[in-house]
mmCIF file of C-alpha atoms in Angstrom:
data_model
loop_
_atom_site.group_PDB
_atom_site.id
_atom_site.type_symbol
_atom_site.label_atom_id
_atom_site.label_comp_id
_atom_site.label_asym_id
_atom_site.label_seq_id
_atom_site.Cartn_x
_atom_site.Cartn_y
_atom_site.Cartn_z
ATOM 1 C CA ASP A 1 103.438 121.372 116.490
ATOM 2 C CA SER A 2 101.390 121.771 113.022
ATOM 3 C CA LEU A 3 104.867 121.129 111.605
ATOM 4 C CA ASN A 4 105.505 118.499 113.382
ATOM 5 C CA GLN A 5 102.056 116.279 112.904
ATOM 6 C CA GLY A 6 101.936 116.993 109.241
ATOM 7 C CA MET A 7 105.433 115.877 108.603
ATOM 8 C CA VAL A 8 105.064 112.652 110.686
ATOM 9 C CA GLY A 9 105.770 109.680 108.038
ATOM 10 C CA TRP A 10 107.652 111.603 105.828
ATOM 11 C CA THR A 11 110.285 110.311 104.410
ATOM 12 C CA GLU A 12 112.008 111.176 100.673
ATOM 13 C CA GLY A 13 110.943 108.597 97.903
ATOM 14 C CA LEU A 14 107.286 109.591 97.588
ATOM 15 C CA GLY A 15 106.336 111.952 94.875
ATOM 16 C CA ALA A 16 104.802 115.663 94.194
ATOM 17 C CA GLY A 17 103.404 115.483 97.191
ATOM 18 C CA SER A 18 105.869 114.452 100.055
ATOM 19 C CA ASN A 19 108.392 117.503 97.951
ATOM 20 C CA LYS A 20 105.445 120.041 98.095
ATOM 21 C CA LEU A 21 105.347 119.002 101.975
ATOM 22 C CA GLN A 22 109.348 119.485 102.111
ATOM 23 C CA SER A 23 109.725 122.328 100.258
ATOM 24 C CA ALA A 24 106.448 123.600 102.435
ATOM 25 C CA PHE A 25 108.879 122.881 105.300
ATOM 26 C CA ASN A 26 111.868 124.188 104.413
ATOM 27 C CA ASP A 27 110.124 127.401 103.744
ATOM 28 C CA THR A 28 108.345 128.535 107.123
ATOM 29 C CA ILE A 29 112.060 127.161 108.784
ATOM 30 C CA GLU A 30 113.249 130.390 107.023
ATOM 31 C CA LYS A 31 110.298 132.735 107.511
ATOM 32 C CA LEU A 32 110.653 132.011 111.085
ATOM 33 C CA LEU A 33 114.543 132.170 111.209
ATOM 34 C CA SER A 34 114.137 136.112 109.678
ATOM 35 C CA ASP A 35 114.419 139.352 111.235
ATOM 36 C CA GLY A 36 111.130 140.791 112.071
ATOM 37 C CA VAL A 37 108.979 137.358 111.791
ATOM 38 C CA ASP A 38 104.882 137.889 112.213
ATOM 39 C CA PHE A 39 104.562 134.520 114.242
ATOM 40 C CA ASP A 40 100.976 134.419 113.581
ATOM 41 C CA ALA A 41 101.369 135.178 110.751
ATOM 42 C CA VAL A 42 103.323 132.016 110.298
ATOM 43 C CA LEU A 43 101.182 130.030 112.381
ATOM 44 C CA VAL A 44 98.039 131.511 110.166
ATOM 45 C CA GLU A 45 99.888 129.984 106.881
ATOM 46 C CA VAL A 46 100.860 126.650 108.128
ATOM 47 C CA ALA A 47 98.066 125.776 110.124
ATOM 48 C CA ALA A 48 96.165 126.449 106.418
ATOM 49 C CA PHE A 49 98.642 124.510 104.422
ATOM 50 C CA MET A 50 98.778 121.498 106.732
ATOM 51 C CA SER A 51 94.711 121.345 107.032
ATOM 52 C CA LYS A 52 94.259 121.571 102.998
ATOM 53 C CA GLU A 53 97.021 118.664 102.981
ATOM 54 C CA SER A 54 95.449 116.283 106.085
ATOM 55 C CA GLY A 55 91.872 116.866 104.275
ATOM 56 C CA LYS A 56 92.717 115.483 101.207
ATOM 57 C CA ILE A 57 94.215 112.901 102.274
ATOM 58 C CA HIS A 58 91.962 112.139 104.934
ATOM 59 C CA ARG A 59 89.523 111.457 101.914
ATOM 60 C CA LEU A 60 91.990 108.900 99.675
ATOM 61 C CA GLU A 61 92.524 107.341 104.167
ATOM 62 C CA GLU A 62 88.336 106.866 103.434
ATOM 63 C CA ARG A 63 88.103 105.658 100.070
ATOM 64 C CA LEU A 64 90.784 102.591 100.372
ATOM 65 C CA ALA A 65 88.980 102.101 104.234
ATOM 66 C CA ALA A 66 85.451 101.865 102.388
ATOM 67 C CA SER A 67 87.280 99.219 99.535
ATOM 68 C CA GLU A 68 89.792 96.914 101.917
ATOM 69 C CA THR A 69 86.422 96.777 104.350
ATOM 70 C CA GLY A 70 84.386 95.087 101.102
ATOM 71 C CA LEU A 71 87.466 92.855 100.213
ATOM 72 C CA VAL A 72 88.625 91.866 103.457
ATOM 73 C CA ARG A 73 84.823 90.827 104.457
ATOM 74 C CA SER A 74 84.076 89.463 101.630
ATOM 75 C CA LYS A 75 87.702 87.110 101.905
ATOM 76 C CA GLN A 76 86.430 86.196 105.211
ATOM 77 C CA ALA A 77 82.504 85.339 103.503
ATOM 78 C CA LYS A 78 83.817 83.018 101.337
ATOM 79 C CA VAL A 79 85.509 81.308 104.565
ATOM 80 C CA LEU A 80 82.806 81.510 106.811
ATOM 81 C CA VAL A 81 79.678 81.224 105.024
ATOM 82 C CA PRO A 82 80.650 77.697 103.950
ATOM 83 C CA LYS A 83 81.708 76.583 107.098
ATOM 84 C CA LEU A 84 78.379 77.592 108.863
ATOM 85 C CA ILE A 85 76.555 75.847 105.943
ATOM 86 C CA ASN A 86 78.873 73.005 106.054
ATOM 87 C CA ASN A 87 78.136 73.065 109.826
ATOM 88 C CA LYS A 88 75.067 73.240 110.050
ATOM 89 C CA THR A 89 73.970 70.354 107.262
ATOM 90 C CA LYS A 90 76.368 68.144 109.140
ATOM 91 C CA ASN A 91 75.098 64.480 109.395
ATOM 92 C CA LYS A 92 71.438 66.094 108.688
ATOM 93 C CA ALA A 93 68.882 64.592 106.115
ATOM 94 C CA VAL A 94 68.188 67.207 103.452
ATOM 95 C CA SER A 95 65.569 67.576 101.074
ATOM 96 C CA GLU A 96 66.240 67.362 96.656
ATOM 97 C CA SER A 97 64.463 71.525 97.027
ATOM 98 C CA LEU A 98 66.592 72.678 99.966
ATOM 99 C CA PRO A 99 70.658 72.230 98.131
ATOM 100 C CA ALA A 100 70.043 74.800 96.278
ATOM 101 C CA PHE A 101 68.495 77.112 98.675
ATOM 102 C CA LEU A 102 71.689 76.746 100.734
ATOM 103 C CA ARG A 103 74.343 77.115 97.797
ATOM 104 C CA GLY A 104 71.981 79.586 95.772
ATOM 105 C CA PRO A 105 69.766 82.482 97.566
ATOM 106 C CA TRP A 106 70.481 81.900 101.145
ATOM 107 C CA TYR A 107 74.319 81.654 100.502
ATOM 108 C CA ASP A 108 74.536 84.145 98.864
ATOM 109 C CA SER A 109 72.374 86.256 101.244
ATOM 110 C CA ILE A 110 74.307 85.184 104.343
ATOM 111 C CA GLN A 111 77.734 86.584 102.460
ATOM 112 C CA PHE A 112 76.166 89.637 102.356
ATOM 113 C CA LEU A 113 75.369 89.470 105.301
ATOM 114 C CA VAL A 114 79.034 89.629 106.453
ATOM 115 C CA ASN A 115 80.254 92.181 103.965
ATOM 116 C CA GLU A 116 77.478 94.324 105.464
ATOM 117 C CA LYS A 117 77.594 94.094 108.656
ATOM 118 C CA GLY A 118 79.891 92.190 109.789
ATOM 119 C CA ILE A 119 80.392 88.404 111.766
ATOM 120 C CA HIS A 120 79.465 90.647 115.432
ATOM 121 C CA SER A 121 75.994 91.466 114.015
ATOM 122 C CA GLU A 122 72.971 90.608 115.312
ATOM 123 C CA ALA A 123 71.984 89.322 111.661
ATOM 124 C CA TRP A 124 74.344 87.146 111.871
ATOM 125 C CA GLN A 125 73.492 85.268 114.546
ATOM 126 C CA ARG A 126 69.972 85.497 113.693
ATOM 127 C CA ALA A 127 70.769 83.928 110.452
ATOM 128 C CA GLY A 128 73.121 80.926 111.524
ATOM 129 C CA ALA A 129 69.974 79.891 114.327
ATOM 130 C CA LEU A 130 67.302 80.415 110.603
ATOM 131 C CA THR A 131 70.366 78.112 109.257
ATOM 132 C CA GLU A 132 69.356 75.898 112.310
ATOM 133 C CA THR A 133 65.840 76.014 112.861
ATOM 134 C CA LEU A 134 65.363 74.862 108.944
ATOM 135 C CA LEU A 135 67.023 72.660 109.415
ATOM 136 C CA TRP A 136 65.966 70.606 112.243
ATOM 137 C CA THR A 137 62.035 71.205 110.304
ATOM 138 C CA TYR A 138 63.268 68.889 108.165
ATOM 139 C CA GLN A 139 64.859 66.058 110.522
ATOM 140 C CA PRO A 140 62.253 62.876 110.479
ATOM 141 C CA ILE A 141 60.525 62.716 113.765
ATOM 142 C CA ASP A 142 60.655 58.774 115.158
ATOM 143 C CA THR A 143 56.787 58.766 115.949
ATOM 144 C CA GLU A 144 58.099 55.292 118.573
ATOM 145 C CA ARG A 145 60.327 57.665 120.689
ATOM 146 C CA GLU A 146 59.231 59.430 123.786
ATOM 147 C CA GLY A 147 58.207 63.327 123.337
ATOM 148 C CA ALA A 148 57.667 62.351 119.737
ATOM 149 C CA GLU A 149 54.506 64.540 120.138
ATOM 150 C CA GLN A 150 56.237 67.542 121.493
ATOM 151 C CA GLU A 151 58.846 67.637 118.772
ATOM 152 C CA ARG A 152 55.486 67.651 116.382
ATOM 153 C CA GLN A 153 53.584 70.202 117.790
ATOM 154 C CA ARG A 154 56.804 72.388 117.721
ATOM 155 C CA LEU A 155 57.649 71.392 114.046
ATOM 156 C CA TYR A 156 54.140 72.894 113.298
ATOM 157 C CA ARG A 157 54.653 75.560 115.268
ATOM 158 C CA LEU A 158 57.675 76.276 113.242
ATOM 159 C CA ILE A 159 57.033 76.020 110.114
ATOM 160 C CA GLU A 160 53.531 77.844 110.359
ATOM 161 C CA HIS A 161 55.983 81.488 111.372
ATOM 162 C CA LEU A 162 59.393 80.006 109.727
ATOM 163 C CA PRO A 163 59.743 80.821 105.655
ATOM 164 C CA GLN A 164 58.164 84.377 106.715
ATOM 165 C CA GLU A 165 61.406 85.135 108.796
ATOM 166 C CA MET A 166 63.863 83.844 106.676
ATOM 167 C CA ARG A 167 61.659 86.358 104.227
ATOM 168 C CA GLU A 168 61.798 89.482 106.618
ATOM 169 C CA LEU A 169 65.975 88.133 106.933
ATOM 170 C CA LEU A 170 65.733 88.474 102.764
ATOM 171 C CA VAL A 171 64.385 92.591 102.811
ATOM 172 C CA VAL A 172 66.709 93.345 105.387
ATOM 173 C CA LEU A 173 69.353 92.779 103.472
ATOM 174 C CA GLN A 174 67.644 93.690 100.300
ATOM 175 C CA ARG A 175 68.101 89.827 98.791
ATOM 176 C CA THR A 176 64.484 89.908 97.994
ATOM 177 C CA THR A 177 64.898 88.535 94.413
ATOM 178 C CA GLY A 178 62.749 86.740 92.371
ATOM 179 C CA VAL A 179 64.845 83.030 92.559
ATOM 180 C CA ALA A 180 64.898 83.719 96.783
ATOM 181 C CA GLU A 181 61.201 84.097 96.281
ATOM 182 C CA THR A 182 60.766 81.042 94.075
ATOM 183 C CA ALA A 183 62.968 78.800 96.648
ATOM 184 C CA LEU A 184 60.793 79.669 99.464
ATOM 185 C CA ASP A 185 58.392 79.025 98.192
ATOM 186 C CA THR A 186 59.736 75.128 96.908
ATOM 187 C CA LEU A 187 60.284 75.565 100.863
ATOM 188 C CA GLU A 188 57.408 75.946 102.344
ATOM 189 C CA VAL A 189 55.744 73.028 99.436
ATOM 190 C CA ASP A 190 58.237 70.365 101.148
ATOM 191 C CA HIS A 191 56.786 71.310 104.996
ATOM 192 C CA VAL A 192 53.176 70.927 103.414
ATOM 193 C CA ASN A 193 54.490 67.327 102.692
ATOM 194 C CA ILE A 194 56.170 66.701 106.132
ATOM 195 C CA VAL A 195 54.093 68.200 107.824
ATOM 196 C CA SER A 196 50.611 66.091 106.145
ATOM 197 C CA GLY A 197 52.824 63.139 105.978
ATOM 198 C CA GLY A 198 53.523 63.103 102.301
ATOM 199 C CA PRO A 199 56.549 61.562 100.769
ATOM 200 C CA LEU A 200 59.459 63.413 100.697
ATOM 201 C CA ASP A 201 62.863 62.148 99.150
ATOM 202 C CA TYR A 202 65.993 62.620 101.087
ATOM 203 C CA ILE A 203 69.623 62.991 99.665
ATOM 204 C CA GLU A 204 72.965 63.921 100.840
ATOM 205 C CA PHE A 205 74.653 67.507 101.250
ATOM 206 C CA ASP A 206 77.545 67.591 99.408
ATOM 207 C CA PRO A 207 79.478 70.250 101.615
ATOM 208 C CA VAL A 208 79.719 73.886 100.285
ATOM 209 C CA PRO A 209 83.301 73.901 98.493
ATOM 210 C CA CYS A 210 85.473 76.487 101.461
ATOM 211 C CA GLU A 211 88.353 78.420 101.100
ATOM 212 C CA VAL A 212 91.076 77.163 103.160
ATOM 213 C CA THR A 213 92.569 79.697 105.729
ATOM 214 C CA GLU A 214 96.362 79.956 106.173
ATOM 215 C CA SER A 215 97.641 78.617 109.564
ATOM 216 C CA GLN A 216 98.681 81.433 112.328
ATOM 217 C CA SER A 217 100.860 80.986 115.245
ATOM 218 C CA THR A 218 98.721 81.902 117.988
ATOM 219 C CA VAL A 219 100.746 84.999 120.027
ATOM 220 C CA SER A 220 99.898 85.436 123.785
ATOM 221 C CA GLN A 221 96.666 87.394 125.262
ATOM 222 C CA VAL A 222 99.040 89.773 126.669
ATOM 223 C CA LEU A 223 100.229 90.658 123.172
ATOM 224 C CA LEU A 224 96.551 90.707 120.923
ATOM 225 C CA ARG A 225 95.437 93.349 124.037
ATOM 226 C CA LYS A 226 98.303 95.785 122.873
ATOM 227 C CA VAL A 227 97.053 95.702 119.291
ATOM 228 C CA LYS A 228 93.266 95.406 120.138
ATOM 229 C CA GLU A 229 93.575 99.260 122.307
ATOM 230 C CA LEU A 230 95.632 100.020 119.099
ATOM 231 C CA SER A 231 93.449 103.037 117.455
ATOM 232 C CA SER A 232 93.234 104.199 113.811
ATOM 233 C CA GLY A 233 95.508 107.494 113.277
ATOM 234 C CA GLN A 234 98.315 106.061 115.454
ATOM 235 C CA TRP A 235 102.279 105.750 113.216
ATOM 236 C CA PHE A 236 104.518 103.056 113.665
ATOM 237 C CA SER A 237 108.189 102.312 112.139
ATOM 238 C CA TYR A 238 107.970 99.053 110.696
ATOM 239 C CA VAL A 239 111.868 97.818 109.975
ATOM 240 C CA GLU A 240 111.899 94.763 107.203
ATOM 241 C CA GLY A 241 116.161 94.339 106.136
ATOM 242 C CA ASP A 242 117.820 97.262 106.253
ATOM 243 C CA THR A 243 114.273 99.112 105.438
ATOM 244 C CA THR A 244 112.588 101.626 107.638
ATOM 245 C CA GLN A 245 109.019 102.091 106.330
ATOM 246 C CA LEU A 246 106.563 104.869 108.687
ATOM 247 C CA ILE A 247 103.201 104.134 108.391
ATOM 248 C CA LYS A 248 99.752 105.446 109.810
ATOM 249 C CA LEU A 249 97.033 102.702 110.838
ATOM 250 C CA VAL A 250 94.136 104.347 108.942
ATOM 251 C CA LEU A 251 91.698 100.688 109.979
ATOM 252 C CA LYS A 252 91.413 98.489 112.287
ATOM 253 C CA LEU A 253 88.497 95.843 111.592
ATOM 254 C CA ASP A 254 88.099 93.853 115.194
ATOM 255 C CA ASP A 255 85.177 91.095 113.168
ATOM 256 C CA VAL A 256 88.026 90.152 110.848
ATOM 257 C CA ASN A 257 91.048 90.738 113.099
ATOM 258 C CA GLN A 258 92.607 92.876 110.124
ATOM 259 C CA LEU A 259 95.108 96.140 110.330
ATOM 260 C CA LEU A 260 95.371 98.634 107.213
ATOM 261 C CA PHE A 261 98.396 100.319 107.058
ATOM 262 C CA THR A 262 99.091 104.048 104.849
ATOM 263 C CA ASN A 263 101.807 106.163 104.145
ATOM 264 C CA ARG A 264 102.028 109.467 104.547
ATOM 265 C CA ASN A 265 100.164 110.490 101.275
ATOM 266 C CA GLY A 266 97.302 107.707 102.227
ATOM 267 C CA MET A 267 98.442 105.277 99.803
ATOM 268 C CA LYS A 268 97.656 101.008 101.021
ATOM 269 C CA VAL A 269 101.313 99.093 101.968
ATOM 270 C CA MET A 270 100.461 97.110 104.390
ATOM 271 C CA GLN A 271 98.030 94.945 105.393
ATOM 272 C CA LYS A 272 98.543 92.899 109.081
ATOM 273 C CA SER A 273 96.400 90.780 111.287
ATOM 274 C CA PHE A 274 96.290 91.099 114.561
ATOM 275 C CA ASP A 275 97.902 87.703 115.726
ATOM 276 C CA GLU A 276 101.377 88.697 113.291
ATOM 277 C CA PHE A 277 100.988 92.822 114.145
ATOM 278 C CA ALA A 278 101.385 91.687 118.017
ATOM 279 C CA TYR A 279 104.290 89.223 117.151
ATOM 280 C CA ASP A 280 105.965 92.632 115.641
ATOM 281 C CA LEU A 281 105.506 94.173 118.746
ATOM 282 C CA SER A 282 106.643 92.087 120.875
ATOM 283 C CA SER A 283 110.405 91.308 118.839
ATOM 284 C CA HIS A 284 110.435 95.286 117.662
ATOM 285 C CA VAL A 285 110.105 95.155 114.615
ATOM 286 C CA VAL A 286 107.247 97.781 114.822
ATOM 287 C CA LYS A 287 107.436 100.937 116.989
ATOM 288 C CA SER A 288 105.383 103.043 118.006
ATOM 289 C CA LEU A 289 105.399 106.886 116.355
ATOM 290 C CA ASN A 290 104.573 109.991 118.570
ATOM 291 C CA SER A 291 103.181 112.120 116.595
ATOM 292 C CA ASP A 292 101.095 114.390 119.413
ATOM 293 C CA ALA A 293 102.350 117.657 120.649
ATOM 294 C CA VAL A 294 105.940 117.213 120.549
ATOM 295 C CA PHE A 295 106.566 120.593 121.552
ATOM 296 C CA SER A 296 104.414 121.958 122.661
ATOM 297 C CA SER A 297 104.250 119.382 125.344
ATOM 298 C CA THR A 298 108.317 119.225 125.804
ATOM 299 C CA PHE A 299 107.894 123.132 126.384
ATOM 300 C CA ASN A 300 105.187 122.718 128.852
ATOM 301 C CA THR A 301 107.514 120.206 130.716
ATOM 302 C CA TYR A 302 110.849 122.095 130.771
ATOM 303 C CA TYR A 303 108.602 125.458 131.698
ATOM 304 C CA ARG A 304 106.925 124.177 134.324
ATOM 305 C CA GLY A 305 110.384 122.839 135.851
ATOM 306 C CA LEU A 306 111.672 126.142 135.519
ATOM 307 C CA VAL A 307 108.142 127.375 137.292
ATOM 308 C CA ASP A 308 108.720 125.336 140.076
ATOM 309 C CA GLU A 309 112.354 125.283 140.920
ATOM 310 C CA PHE A 310 112.060 129.219 140.859
ATOM 311 C CA ARG A 311 108.504 129.015 143.297
ATOM 312 C CA LYS A 312 111.485 127.023 144.843
ATOM 313 C CA HIS A 313 114.176 129.271 144.951
ATOM 314 C CA ARG A 314 111.365 132.465 145.376
ATOM 315 C CA GLN A 315 110.180 130.789 148.830
ATOM 316 C CA LEU A 316 113.671 129.745 150.187
ATOM 317 C CA VAL A 317 115.007 132.915 149.746
ATOM 318 C CA ALA A 318 111.806 134.102 151.511
ATOM 319 C CA ASP A 319 111.999 131.774 154.443
ATOM 320 C CA ARG A 320 115.896 132.842 155.033
ATOM 321 C CA LYS A 321 114.479 136.547 154.860
ATOM 322 C CA ALA A 322 112.264 135.591 157.542
ATOM 323 C CA GLU A 323 114.645 133.901 159.364
ATOM 324 C CA VAL A 324 116.903 136.277 159.647
ATOM 325 C CA ASP A 325 113.661 138.909 160.314
ATOM 326 C CA ARG A 326 112.820 136.844 163.630
ATOM 327 C CA LEU A 327 116.786 136.692 164.884
ATOM 328 C CA GLU A 328 117.144 140.714 164.325
ATOM 329 C CA ASP A 329 113.725 140.525 166.132
ATOM 330 C CA ASP A 330 114.871 138.100 168.896
ATOM 331 C CA ARG A 331 118.591 140.435 169.249
ATOM 332 C CA LYS A 332 116.224 144.070 169.174
ATOM 333 C CA ILE A 333 114.585 142.589 172.056
ATOM 334 C CA ALA A 334 117.010 140.779 174.028
ATOM 335 C CA GLN A 335 119.097 144.362 173.652
ATOM 336 C CA ILE A 336 115.930 146.739 174.811
ATOM 337 C CA LYS A 337 115.604 144.031 178.079
ATOM 338 C CA ALA A 338 119.495 144.830 178.842
ATOM 339 C CA GLN A 339 119.265 148.014 179.158
ATOM 340 C CA ASN A 340 115.979 148.351 180.932
ATOM 341 C CA GLU A 341 117.585 145.565 183.292
ATOM 342 C CA ALA A 342 120.336 148.014 183.579
ATOM 343 C CA ARG A 343 118.135 150.933 183.862
ATOM 344 C CA GLN A 344 117.136 149.179 186.904
ATOM 345 C CA LEU A 345 120.350 148.419 188.500
ATOM 346 C CA GLY A 346 121.655 151.825 188.447
ATOM 347 C CA LEU A 347 118.340 153.367 190.078
ATOM 348 C CA ALA A 348 118.973 150.851 192.903
#
């Protein structure tokens, strides 16, 4: 089992680490085939070697996962954050000072938030809500409209607490720079003008540039569910033309729907979206590899089968013997009965 698990993912041409592993494998096989082999000693030696190897690879995978997580989320942030700001500002009135805040400190902070917390975090939801609320406070209130007074009262309540809430979010993200504080002070000045009925010049918001995302083919939810059920550490074979790669899933980012794969040496070899990998699974380009205790499970399966057969055979023998003994007992009883009846007839 230790050899099998350690060799999963091994292929020729992976460099010195691959050669070292193959050499250790060959040496172990020779020892197991030699006369008078100490199996316990060989097991300890193999376990120590594989533990050292797996520890080294695990450290490489951890560093790779950390760096790739940042890269993937950063790329996603460059798409999601502009979309968030552009969607919230669409058809909204903004002051001359507001775009500088939205494009500057607020944009940077939300992008940092995506990188650190992900888009499923409470902080991301809060940032979206605060952005929407901030923009609402800048919208002129039609005093002739029914409910205008209620809107004005709401505006007063929001303006009283909104800057501090936004400042608190920046504090959580450790983005309270001097630029951010200056921008928030400017917003507070705007709010004072809004409440006092002072003049406020409005401009059209120029959308934040957004990176274009690649279009992806949609796959069924059944296939996607299979991908979502995958877990880090699973091995797969990936066939591309005449080439077969053995790849290990080391990072599964559910918030960005991305999968990262490495080879036996812990080096990145592939990155796939959930959709892409689901399609590969359905087309059998990718197949899962069993890296569990293959030998133990196989041995146990055959061993249990042999034990079950032996028990069945033993029970059958016991049942037949019991039947023979019963028939013999019946025969003896019948014989004794016949003898007794003969004696009784003789006496008569």
